[in-house]
Short mmCIF file of C-alpha atoms in Angstrom, two decimals:
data_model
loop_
_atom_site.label_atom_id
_atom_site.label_comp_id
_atom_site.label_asym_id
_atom_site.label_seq_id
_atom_site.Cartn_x
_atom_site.Cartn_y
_atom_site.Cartn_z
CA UNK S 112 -89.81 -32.97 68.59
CA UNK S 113 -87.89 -30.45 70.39
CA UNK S 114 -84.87 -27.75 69.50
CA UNK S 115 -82.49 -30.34 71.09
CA UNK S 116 -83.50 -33.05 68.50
CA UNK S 117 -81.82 -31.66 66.39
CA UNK S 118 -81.75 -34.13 63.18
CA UNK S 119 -77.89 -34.12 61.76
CA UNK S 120 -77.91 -34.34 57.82
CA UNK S 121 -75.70 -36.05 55.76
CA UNK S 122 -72.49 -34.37 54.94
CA UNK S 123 -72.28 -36.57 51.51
CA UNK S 124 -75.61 -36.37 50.41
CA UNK S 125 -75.57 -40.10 50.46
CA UNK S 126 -79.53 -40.67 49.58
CA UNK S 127 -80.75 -36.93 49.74
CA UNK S 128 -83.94 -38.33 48.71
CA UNK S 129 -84.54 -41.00 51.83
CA UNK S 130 -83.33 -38.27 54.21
CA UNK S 131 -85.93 -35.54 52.84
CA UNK S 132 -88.68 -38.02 53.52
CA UNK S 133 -87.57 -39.07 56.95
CA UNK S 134 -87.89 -35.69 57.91
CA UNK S 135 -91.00 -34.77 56.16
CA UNK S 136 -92.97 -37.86 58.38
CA UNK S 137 -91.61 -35.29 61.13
CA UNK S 138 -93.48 -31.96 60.58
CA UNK S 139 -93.50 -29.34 58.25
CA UNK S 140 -90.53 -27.48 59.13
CA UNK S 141 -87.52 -29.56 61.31
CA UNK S 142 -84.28 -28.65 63.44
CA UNK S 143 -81.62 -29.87 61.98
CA UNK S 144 -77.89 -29.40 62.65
CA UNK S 145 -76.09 -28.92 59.46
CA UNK S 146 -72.76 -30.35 58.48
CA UNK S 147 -70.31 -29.52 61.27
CA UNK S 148 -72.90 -28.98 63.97
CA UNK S 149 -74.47 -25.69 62.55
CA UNK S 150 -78.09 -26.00 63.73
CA UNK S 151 -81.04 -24.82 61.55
CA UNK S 152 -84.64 -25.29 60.53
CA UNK S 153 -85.21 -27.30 57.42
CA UNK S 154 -88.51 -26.72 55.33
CA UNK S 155 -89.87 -30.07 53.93
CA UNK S 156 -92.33 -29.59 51.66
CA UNK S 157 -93.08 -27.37 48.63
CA UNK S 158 -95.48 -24.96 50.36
CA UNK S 159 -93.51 -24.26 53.72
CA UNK S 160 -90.57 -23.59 51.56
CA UNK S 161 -92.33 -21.31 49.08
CA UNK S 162 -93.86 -19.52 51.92
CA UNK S 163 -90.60 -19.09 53.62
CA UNK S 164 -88.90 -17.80 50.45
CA UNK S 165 -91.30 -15.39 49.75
CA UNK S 166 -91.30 -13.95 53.43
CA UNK S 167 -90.03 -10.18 53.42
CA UNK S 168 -88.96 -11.63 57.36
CA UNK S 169 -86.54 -14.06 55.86
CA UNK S 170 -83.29 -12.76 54.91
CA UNK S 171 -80.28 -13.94 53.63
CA UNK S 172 -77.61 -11.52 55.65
CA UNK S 173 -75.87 -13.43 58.23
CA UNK S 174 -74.26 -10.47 59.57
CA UNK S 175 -77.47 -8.46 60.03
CA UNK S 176 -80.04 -10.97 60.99
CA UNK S 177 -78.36 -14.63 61.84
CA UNK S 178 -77.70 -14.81 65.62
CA UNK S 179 -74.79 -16.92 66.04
CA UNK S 180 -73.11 -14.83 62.86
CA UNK S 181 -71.00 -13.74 66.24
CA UNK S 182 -69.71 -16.98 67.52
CA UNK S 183 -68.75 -18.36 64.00
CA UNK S 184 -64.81 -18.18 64.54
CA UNK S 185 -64.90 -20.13 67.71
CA UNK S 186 -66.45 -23.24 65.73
CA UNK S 187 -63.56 -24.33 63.52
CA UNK S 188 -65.70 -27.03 61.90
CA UNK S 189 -68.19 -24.32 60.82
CA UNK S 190 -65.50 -22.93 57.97
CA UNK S 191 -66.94 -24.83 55.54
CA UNK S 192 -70.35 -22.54 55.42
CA UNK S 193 -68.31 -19.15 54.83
CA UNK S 194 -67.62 -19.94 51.38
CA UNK S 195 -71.95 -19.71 51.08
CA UNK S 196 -72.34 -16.78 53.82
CA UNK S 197 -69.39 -15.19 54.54
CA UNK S 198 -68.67 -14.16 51.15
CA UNK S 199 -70.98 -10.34 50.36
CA UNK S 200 -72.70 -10.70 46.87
CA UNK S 201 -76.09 -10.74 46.26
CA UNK S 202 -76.72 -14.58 47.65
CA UNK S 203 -75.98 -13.06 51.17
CA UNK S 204 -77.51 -9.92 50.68
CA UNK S 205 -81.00 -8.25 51.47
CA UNK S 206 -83.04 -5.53 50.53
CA UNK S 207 -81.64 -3.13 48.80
CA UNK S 208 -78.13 -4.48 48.80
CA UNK S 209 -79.36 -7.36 47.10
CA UNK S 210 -81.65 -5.36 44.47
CA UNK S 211 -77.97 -3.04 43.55
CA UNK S 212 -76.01 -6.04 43.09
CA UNK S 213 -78.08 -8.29 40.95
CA UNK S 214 -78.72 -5.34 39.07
CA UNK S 215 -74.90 -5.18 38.10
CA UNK S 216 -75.44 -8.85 36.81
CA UNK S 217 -78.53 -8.95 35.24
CA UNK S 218 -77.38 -7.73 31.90
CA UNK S 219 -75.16 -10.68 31.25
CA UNK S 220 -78.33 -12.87 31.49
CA UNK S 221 -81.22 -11.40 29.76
CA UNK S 222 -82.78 -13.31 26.92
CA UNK S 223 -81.53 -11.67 24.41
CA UNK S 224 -78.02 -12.09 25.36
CA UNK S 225 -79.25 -15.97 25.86
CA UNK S 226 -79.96 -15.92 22.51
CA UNK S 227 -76.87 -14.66 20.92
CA UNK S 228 -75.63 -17.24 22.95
CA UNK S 229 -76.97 -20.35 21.02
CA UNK S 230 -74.79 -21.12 18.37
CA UNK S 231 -71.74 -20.75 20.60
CA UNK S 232 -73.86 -23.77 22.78
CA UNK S 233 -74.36 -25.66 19.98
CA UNK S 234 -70.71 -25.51 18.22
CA UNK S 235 -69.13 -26.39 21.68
CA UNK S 236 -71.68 -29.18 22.62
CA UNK S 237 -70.50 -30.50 18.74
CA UNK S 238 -67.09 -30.32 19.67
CA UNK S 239 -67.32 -32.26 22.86
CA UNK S 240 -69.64 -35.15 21.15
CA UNK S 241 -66.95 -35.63 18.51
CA UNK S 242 -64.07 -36.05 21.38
CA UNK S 243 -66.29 -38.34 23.50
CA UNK S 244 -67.24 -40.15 19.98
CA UNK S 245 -63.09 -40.37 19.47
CA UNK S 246 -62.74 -41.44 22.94
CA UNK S 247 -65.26 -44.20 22.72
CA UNK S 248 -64.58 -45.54 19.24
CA UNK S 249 -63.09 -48.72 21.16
CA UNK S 250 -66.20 -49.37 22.85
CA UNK S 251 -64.91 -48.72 26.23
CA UNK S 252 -67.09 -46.65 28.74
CA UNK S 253 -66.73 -42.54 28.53
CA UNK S 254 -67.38 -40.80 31.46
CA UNK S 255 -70.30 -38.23 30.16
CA UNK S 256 -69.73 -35.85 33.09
CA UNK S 257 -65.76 -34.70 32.12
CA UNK S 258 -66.78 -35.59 28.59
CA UNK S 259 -69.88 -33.04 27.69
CA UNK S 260 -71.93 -32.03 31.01
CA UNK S 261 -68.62 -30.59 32.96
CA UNK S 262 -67.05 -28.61 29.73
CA UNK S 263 -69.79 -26.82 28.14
CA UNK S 264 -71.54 -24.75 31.21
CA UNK S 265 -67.57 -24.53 32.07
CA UNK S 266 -66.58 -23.22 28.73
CA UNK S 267 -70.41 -21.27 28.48
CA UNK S 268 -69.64 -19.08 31.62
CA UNK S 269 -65.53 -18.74 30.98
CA UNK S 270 -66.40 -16.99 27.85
CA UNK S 271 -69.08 -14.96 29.09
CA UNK S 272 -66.45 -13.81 32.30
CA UNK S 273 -63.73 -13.92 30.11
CA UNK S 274 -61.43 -16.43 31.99
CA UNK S 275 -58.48 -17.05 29.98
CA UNK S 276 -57.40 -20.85 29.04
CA UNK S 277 -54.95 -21.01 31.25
CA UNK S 278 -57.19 -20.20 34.61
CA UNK S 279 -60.13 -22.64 33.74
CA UNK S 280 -58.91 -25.77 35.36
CA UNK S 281 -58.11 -23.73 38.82
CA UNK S 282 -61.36 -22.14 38.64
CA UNK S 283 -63.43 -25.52 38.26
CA UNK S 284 -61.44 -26.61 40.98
CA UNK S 285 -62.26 -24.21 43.47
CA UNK S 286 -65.92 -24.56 42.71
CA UNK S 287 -66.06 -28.14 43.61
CA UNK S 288 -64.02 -27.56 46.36
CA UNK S 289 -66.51 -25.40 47.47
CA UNK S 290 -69.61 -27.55 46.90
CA UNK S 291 -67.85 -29.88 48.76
CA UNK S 292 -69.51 -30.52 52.47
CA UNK S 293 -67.57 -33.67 53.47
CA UNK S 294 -64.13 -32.08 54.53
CA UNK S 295 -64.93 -29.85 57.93
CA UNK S 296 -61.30 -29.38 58.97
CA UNK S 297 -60.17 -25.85 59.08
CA UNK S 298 -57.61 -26.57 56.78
CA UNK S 299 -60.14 -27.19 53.97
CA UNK S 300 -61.91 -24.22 54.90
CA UNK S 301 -59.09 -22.11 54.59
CA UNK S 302 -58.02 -23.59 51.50
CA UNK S 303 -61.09 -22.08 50.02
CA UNK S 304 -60.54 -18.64 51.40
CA UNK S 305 -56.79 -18.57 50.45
CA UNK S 306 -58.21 -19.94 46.57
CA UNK S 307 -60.64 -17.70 46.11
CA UNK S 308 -58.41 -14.56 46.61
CA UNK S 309 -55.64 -16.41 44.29
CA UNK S 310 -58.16 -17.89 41.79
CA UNK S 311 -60.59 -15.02 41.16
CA UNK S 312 -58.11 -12.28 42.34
CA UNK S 313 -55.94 -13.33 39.42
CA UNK S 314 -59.16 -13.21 37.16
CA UNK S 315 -59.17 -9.32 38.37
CA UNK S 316 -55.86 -8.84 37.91
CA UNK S 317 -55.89 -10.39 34.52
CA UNK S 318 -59.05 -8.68 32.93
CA UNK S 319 -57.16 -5.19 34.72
CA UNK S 320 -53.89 -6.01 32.46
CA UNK S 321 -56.34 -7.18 29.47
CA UNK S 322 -59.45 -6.11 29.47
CA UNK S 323 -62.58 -7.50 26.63
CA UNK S 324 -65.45 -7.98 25.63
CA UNK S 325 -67.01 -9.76 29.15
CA UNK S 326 -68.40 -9.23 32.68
CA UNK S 327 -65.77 -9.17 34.37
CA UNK S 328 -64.20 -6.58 32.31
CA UNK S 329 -67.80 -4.93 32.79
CA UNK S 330 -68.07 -5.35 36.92
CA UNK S 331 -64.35 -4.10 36.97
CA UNK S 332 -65.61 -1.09 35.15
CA UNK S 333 -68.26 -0.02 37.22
CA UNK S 334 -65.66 -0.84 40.43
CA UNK S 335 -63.14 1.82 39.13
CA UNK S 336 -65.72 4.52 38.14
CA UNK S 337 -68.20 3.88 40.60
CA UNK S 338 -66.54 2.46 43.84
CA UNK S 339 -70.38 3.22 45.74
CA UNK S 340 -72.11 0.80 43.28
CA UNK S 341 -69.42 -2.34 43.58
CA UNK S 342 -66.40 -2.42 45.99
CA UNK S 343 -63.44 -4.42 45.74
CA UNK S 344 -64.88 -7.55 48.27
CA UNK S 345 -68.06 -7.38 46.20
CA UNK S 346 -66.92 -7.64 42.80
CA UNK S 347 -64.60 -10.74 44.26
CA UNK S 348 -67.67 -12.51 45.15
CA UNK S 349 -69.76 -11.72 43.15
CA UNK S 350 -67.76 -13.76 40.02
CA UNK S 351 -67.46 -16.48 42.74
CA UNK S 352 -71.14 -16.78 42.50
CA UNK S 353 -71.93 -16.21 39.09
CA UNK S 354 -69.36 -18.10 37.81
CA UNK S 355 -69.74 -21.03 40.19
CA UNK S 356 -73.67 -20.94 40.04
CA UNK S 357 -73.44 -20.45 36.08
CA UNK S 358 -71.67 -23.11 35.73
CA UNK S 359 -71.74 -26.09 38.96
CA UNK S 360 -75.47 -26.00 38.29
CA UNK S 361 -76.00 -26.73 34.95
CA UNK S 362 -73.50 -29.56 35.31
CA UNK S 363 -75.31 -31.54 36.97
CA UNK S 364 -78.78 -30.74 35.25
CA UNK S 365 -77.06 -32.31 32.40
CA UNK S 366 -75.71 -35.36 34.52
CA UNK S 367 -78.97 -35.74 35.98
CA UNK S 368 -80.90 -35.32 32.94
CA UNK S 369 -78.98 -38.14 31.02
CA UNK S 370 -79.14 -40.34 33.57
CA UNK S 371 -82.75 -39.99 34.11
CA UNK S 372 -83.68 -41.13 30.54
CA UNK S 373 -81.29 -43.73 30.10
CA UNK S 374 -83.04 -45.18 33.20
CA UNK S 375 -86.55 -45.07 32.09
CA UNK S 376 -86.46 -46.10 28.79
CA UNK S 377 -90.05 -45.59 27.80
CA UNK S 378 -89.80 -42.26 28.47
CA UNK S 379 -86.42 -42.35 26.60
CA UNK S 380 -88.45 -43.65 23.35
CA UNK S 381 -91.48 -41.15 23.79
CA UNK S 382 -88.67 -38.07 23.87
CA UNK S 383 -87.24 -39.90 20.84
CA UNK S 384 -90.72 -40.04 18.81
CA UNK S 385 -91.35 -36.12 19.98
CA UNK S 386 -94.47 -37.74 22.54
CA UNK S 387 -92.58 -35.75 25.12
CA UNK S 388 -90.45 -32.59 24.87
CA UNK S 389 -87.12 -31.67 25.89
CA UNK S 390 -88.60 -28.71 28.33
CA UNK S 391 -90.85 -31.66 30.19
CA UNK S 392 -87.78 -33.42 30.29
CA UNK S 393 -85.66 -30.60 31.97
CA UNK S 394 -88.78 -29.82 34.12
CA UNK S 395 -89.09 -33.23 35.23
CA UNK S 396 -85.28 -33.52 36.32
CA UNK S 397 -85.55 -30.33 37.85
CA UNK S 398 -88.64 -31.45 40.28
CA UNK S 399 -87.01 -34.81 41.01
CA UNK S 400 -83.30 -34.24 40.75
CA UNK S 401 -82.57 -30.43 41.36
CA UNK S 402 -79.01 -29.54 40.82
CA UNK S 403 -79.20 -27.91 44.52
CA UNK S 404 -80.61 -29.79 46.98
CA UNK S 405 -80.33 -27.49 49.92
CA UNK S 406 -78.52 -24.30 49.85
CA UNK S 407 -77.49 -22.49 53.05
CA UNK S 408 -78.83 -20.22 54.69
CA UNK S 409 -81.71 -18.02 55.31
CA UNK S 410 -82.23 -16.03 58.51
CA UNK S 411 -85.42 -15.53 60.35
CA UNK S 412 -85.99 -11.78 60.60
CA UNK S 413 -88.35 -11.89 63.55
CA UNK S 414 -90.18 -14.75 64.88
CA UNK S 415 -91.99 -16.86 61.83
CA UNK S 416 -94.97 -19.79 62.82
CA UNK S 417 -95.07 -22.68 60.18
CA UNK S 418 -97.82 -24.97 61.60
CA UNK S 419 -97.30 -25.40 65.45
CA UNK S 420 -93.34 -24.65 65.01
CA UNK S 421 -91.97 -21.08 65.96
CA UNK S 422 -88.70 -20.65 63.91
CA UNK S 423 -87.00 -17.93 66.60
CA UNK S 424 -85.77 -14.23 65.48
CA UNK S 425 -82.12 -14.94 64.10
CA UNK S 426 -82.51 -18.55 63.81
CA UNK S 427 -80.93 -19.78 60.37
CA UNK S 428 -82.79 -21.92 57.65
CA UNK S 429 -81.59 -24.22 55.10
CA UNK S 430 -83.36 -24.19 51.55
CA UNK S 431 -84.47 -27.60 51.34
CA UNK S 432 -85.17 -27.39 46.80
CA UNK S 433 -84.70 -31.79 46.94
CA UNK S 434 -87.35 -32.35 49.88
CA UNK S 435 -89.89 -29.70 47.84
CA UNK S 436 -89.72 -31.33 44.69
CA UNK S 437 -90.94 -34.91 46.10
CA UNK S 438 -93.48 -33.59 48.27
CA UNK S 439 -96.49 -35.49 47.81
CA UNK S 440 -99.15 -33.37 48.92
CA UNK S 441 -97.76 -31.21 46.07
CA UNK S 442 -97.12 -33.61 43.47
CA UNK S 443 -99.20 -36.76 44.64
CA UNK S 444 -98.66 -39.88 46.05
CA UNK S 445 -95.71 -41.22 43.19
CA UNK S 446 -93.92 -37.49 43.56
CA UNK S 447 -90.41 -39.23 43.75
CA UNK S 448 -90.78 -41.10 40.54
CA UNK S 449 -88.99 -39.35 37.37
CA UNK S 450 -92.01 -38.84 35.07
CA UNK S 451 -91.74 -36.34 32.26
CA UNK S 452 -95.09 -36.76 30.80
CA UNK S 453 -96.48 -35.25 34.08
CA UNK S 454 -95.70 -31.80 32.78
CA UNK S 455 -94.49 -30.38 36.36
CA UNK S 456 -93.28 -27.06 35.71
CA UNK S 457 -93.82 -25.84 39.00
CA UNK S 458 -91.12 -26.07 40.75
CA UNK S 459 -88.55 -24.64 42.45
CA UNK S 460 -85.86 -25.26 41.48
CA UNK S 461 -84.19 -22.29 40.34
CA UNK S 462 -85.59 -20.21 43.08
CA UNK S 463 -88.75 -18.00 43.23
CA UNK S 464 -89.05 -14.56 43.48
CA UNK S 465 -86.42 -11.92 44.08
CA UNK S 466 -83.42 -14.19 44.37
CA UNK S 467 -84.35 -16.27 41.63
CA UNK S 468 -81.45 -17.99 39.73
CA UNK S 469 -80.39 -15.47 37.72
CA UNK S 470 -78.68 -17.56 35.24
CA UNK S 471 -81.74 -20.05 34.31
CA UNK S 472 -82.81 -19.18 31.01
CA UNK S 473 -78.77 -19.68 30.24
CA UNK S 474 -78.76 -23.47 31.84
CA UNK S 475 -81.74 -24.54 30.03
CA UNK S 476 -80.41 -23.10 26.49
CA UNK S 477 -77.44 -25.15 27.14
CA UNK S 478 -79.38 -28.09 28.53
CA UNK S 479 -81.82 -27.80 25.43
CA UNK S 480 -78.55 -27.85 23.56
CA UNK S 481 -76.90 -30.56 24.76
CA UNK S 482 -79.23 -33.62 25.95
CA UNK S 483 -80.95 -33.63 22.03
CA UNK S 484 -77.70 -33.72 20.76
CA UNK S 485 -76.18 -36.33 22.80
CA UNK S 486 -79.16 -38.77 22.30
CA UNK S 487 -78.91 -37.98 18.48
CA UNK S 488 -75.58 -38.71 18.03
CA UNK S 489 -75.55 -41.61 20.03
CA UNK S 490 -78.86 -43.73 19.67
CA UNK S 491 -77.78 -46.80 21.51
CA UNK S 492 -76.35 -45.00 24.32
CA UNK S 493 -76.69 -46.88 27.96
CA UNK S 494 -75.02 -46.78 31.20
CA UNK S 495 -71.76 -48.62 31.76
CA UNK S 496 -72.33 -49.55 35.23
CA UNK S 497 -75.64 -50.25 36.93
CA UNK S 498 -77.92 -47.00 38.03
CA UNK S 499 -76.68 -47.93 41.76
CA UNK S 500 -73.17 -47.82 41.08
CA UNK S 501 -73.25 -44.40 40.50
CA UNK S 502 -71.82 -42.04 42.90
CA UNK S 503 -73.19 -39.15 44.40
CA UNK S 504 -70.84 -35.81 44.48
CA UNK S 505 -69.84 -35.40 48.24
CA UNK S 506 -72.29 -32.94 49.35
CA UNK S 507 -75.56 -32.46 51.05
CA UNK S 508 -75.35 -29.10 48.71
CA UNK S 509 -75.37 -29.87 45.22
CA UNK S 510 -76.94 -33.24 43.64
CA UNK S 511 -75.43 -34.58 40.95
CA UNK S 512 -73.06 -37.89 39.86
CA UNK S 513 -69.35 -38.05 40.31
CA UNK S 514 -69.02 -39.77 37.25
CA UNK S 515 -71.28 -41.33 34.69
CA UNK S 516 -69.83 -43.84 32.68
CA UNK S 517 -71.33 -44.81 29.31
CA UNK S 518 -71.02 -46.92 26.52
CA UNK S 519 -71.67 -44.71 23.51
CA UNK S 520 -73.13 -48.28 21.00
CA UNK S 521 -71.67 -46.87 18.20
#
């Protein structure tokens, strides 16, 4: 196929998995035009992608290396994508840029701070299973998204950034306004802008006023005593990725997670009798149901051959984690059934190399936390509606369930 077949994706995400394999059967690497006409290449299958993300020639600087980084204002309906590339942190930045910043970060995530972490995770995930045990004393459904997998990455990475009680609701809502692909109007788009500045601007201003114990209070620091290490744009985005990443993410591994075992019951019972782990099980959901399905954008530095294809200097690339996952020349023919016992732990989901999700040991802890906890307390837990009555967040970005109603069998 040519440039000018382009393939448009999905703005909702409406069967990510379908759409990954109709555009596997076309090649190895595909132009598509992203949600408001942005064209791109996507990857579909695990090696391209791995290749691609490894690739000193791929960057993830619009400004220096994405061609049409130029002609972005006169699109209106590309807004949506400046809340993911416009924004300077260390998802849009490369080289050293991106080295300085994630530097800054890593020391809220290293696994000994994970660790101290733990019985935080477990006293919150306690709390929430004794509301959504409350809620659903009646036997009517409880939705286990708002109930435990929304809350406790929410109330995990609110702590850790100190964001006061009173912020948390505006601060989840900007984040999902954010993963949101399905509203291109300008309006939307600027809605975001105009948020961020008065949701995590705020945050500053609050952690200036009252500073603790927490990162921000930390990145705010190392702004006012060392302006060439962090300015003030940086430090913005930077908790508008680390707070949306910490906690968006983990949502949905938790979402995805439960619903995966309540839908394969065998496995279900061999988790229960210890035949299969809770790691396999996180592993397995993170293969087949990554919390990211495609995150924009990459940038080809010069000119990159996959196959036959030549992905032009300054030509953008989406990071296809939901088509890589279901390969089957990587995982075999039945790579898009859930299967825990497989013991997949290659994927890549959380990244690879030096943009690697920072936050992962973090999201598994709380995963690890929650999902054994959830299926203790509630043995004859099931869905309340049938597995295709579920609803898939609006977005081709994340991948994850609006709402997953359960009955709790108690």
């Amino acid at each position: 196929m040519t440039v000018t077949d382009r393939i448009a994706l999905d703005p909702f995400g409406s069967d990510i998995p379908a759409e990954s394999a109709r555009l596997r059967a076309l090649g190895p690497v595909v132009p598509v035009e992203l949600p408001g006409g942005i064209p791109a290449w996507a990857p579909t299958g695990y090696d391209v992608l791995k290749e691609l993300i490894l690739d000193p020639q791929v960057s993830k600087d619009p400004r220096k290396h994405w061609r049409l980084w130029p002609e972005i204002g006169e699109h209106p309906s590309w807004g949506w994508v400046l809340g993911w590339i416009g924004v300077v942190n260390m998802l849009s930045a490369y080289g050293p840029d991106h080295t300085r910043l994630r530097k800054l970060v890593a020391p809220s995530f290293t696994h000994r701070r994970t660790e101290a972490m733990l019985p935080r995770v477990t006293a919150i995930a306690g709390e929430l299973l004794d509301a959504m045990a409350a809620a659903g004393a009646d036997g009517s459904a409880v939705d286990l998204r708002a109930g435990l997998a929304q809350p406790l990455p929410m109330r995990m990475i609110c702590e850790l950034f100190g964001v006061p009680d009173e912020m948390r609701a505006d601060t989840g809502e900007l984040i999902a306004a954010i993963m949101d692909t399905s509203d291109l109007t300008p309006e939307h788009a600027a809605f975001v802008q105009e948020r961020i500045g008065t949701v995590l601007g705020g945050l500053i201003a609050h952690k200036v006023e009252h500073p603790g114990d927490d990162m921000t209070t930390e990145l705010i620091r190392v702004r006012d005593e060392d302006g060439d290490r962090l300015s003030d744009e940086e430090l913005l985005y930077t908790l508008l990725l680390v707070i949306g990443a910490g906690f968006e993410t983990t949502v949905n591994l938790i979402g995805n997670a439960a619903v995966a075992l309540l839908t394969h019951p065998v496995q279900l019972a061999a988790v229960r009798s210890g035949t299969i782990g809770w790691d396999a099980v996180i592993d397995e959901t993170l293969r087949v149901h990554p919390s990211i399905a495609s995150l924009p954008l990459r940038f080809a530095v010069s000119d990159l051959k996959v196959g036959d294809v030549t992905v032009p200097a300054g030509d953008a690339i989406i990071t296809t984690f939901a088509a890589a996952g279901v390969d089957p020349e990587r995982y075999g023919p039945d790579a898009g059934v859930f299967d825990a016992a497989r013991g997949a732990d290659d994927h890549l989901a959380f990244g690879i190399g030096v943009h690697r999700c920072i936050g992962a040991p973090l999201a598994r802890a709380e995963a690890l936390a929650a999902l054994p906890a959830l299926f203790e307390r509630f043995p004859g837990l099931r869905l309340a509606v049938g597995e295709d009555e579920l609803r898939q967040v609006p977005s081709f970005i994340a991948f994850g369930w609006q709402e997953i109603p359960v009955l709790l069998g108690t």
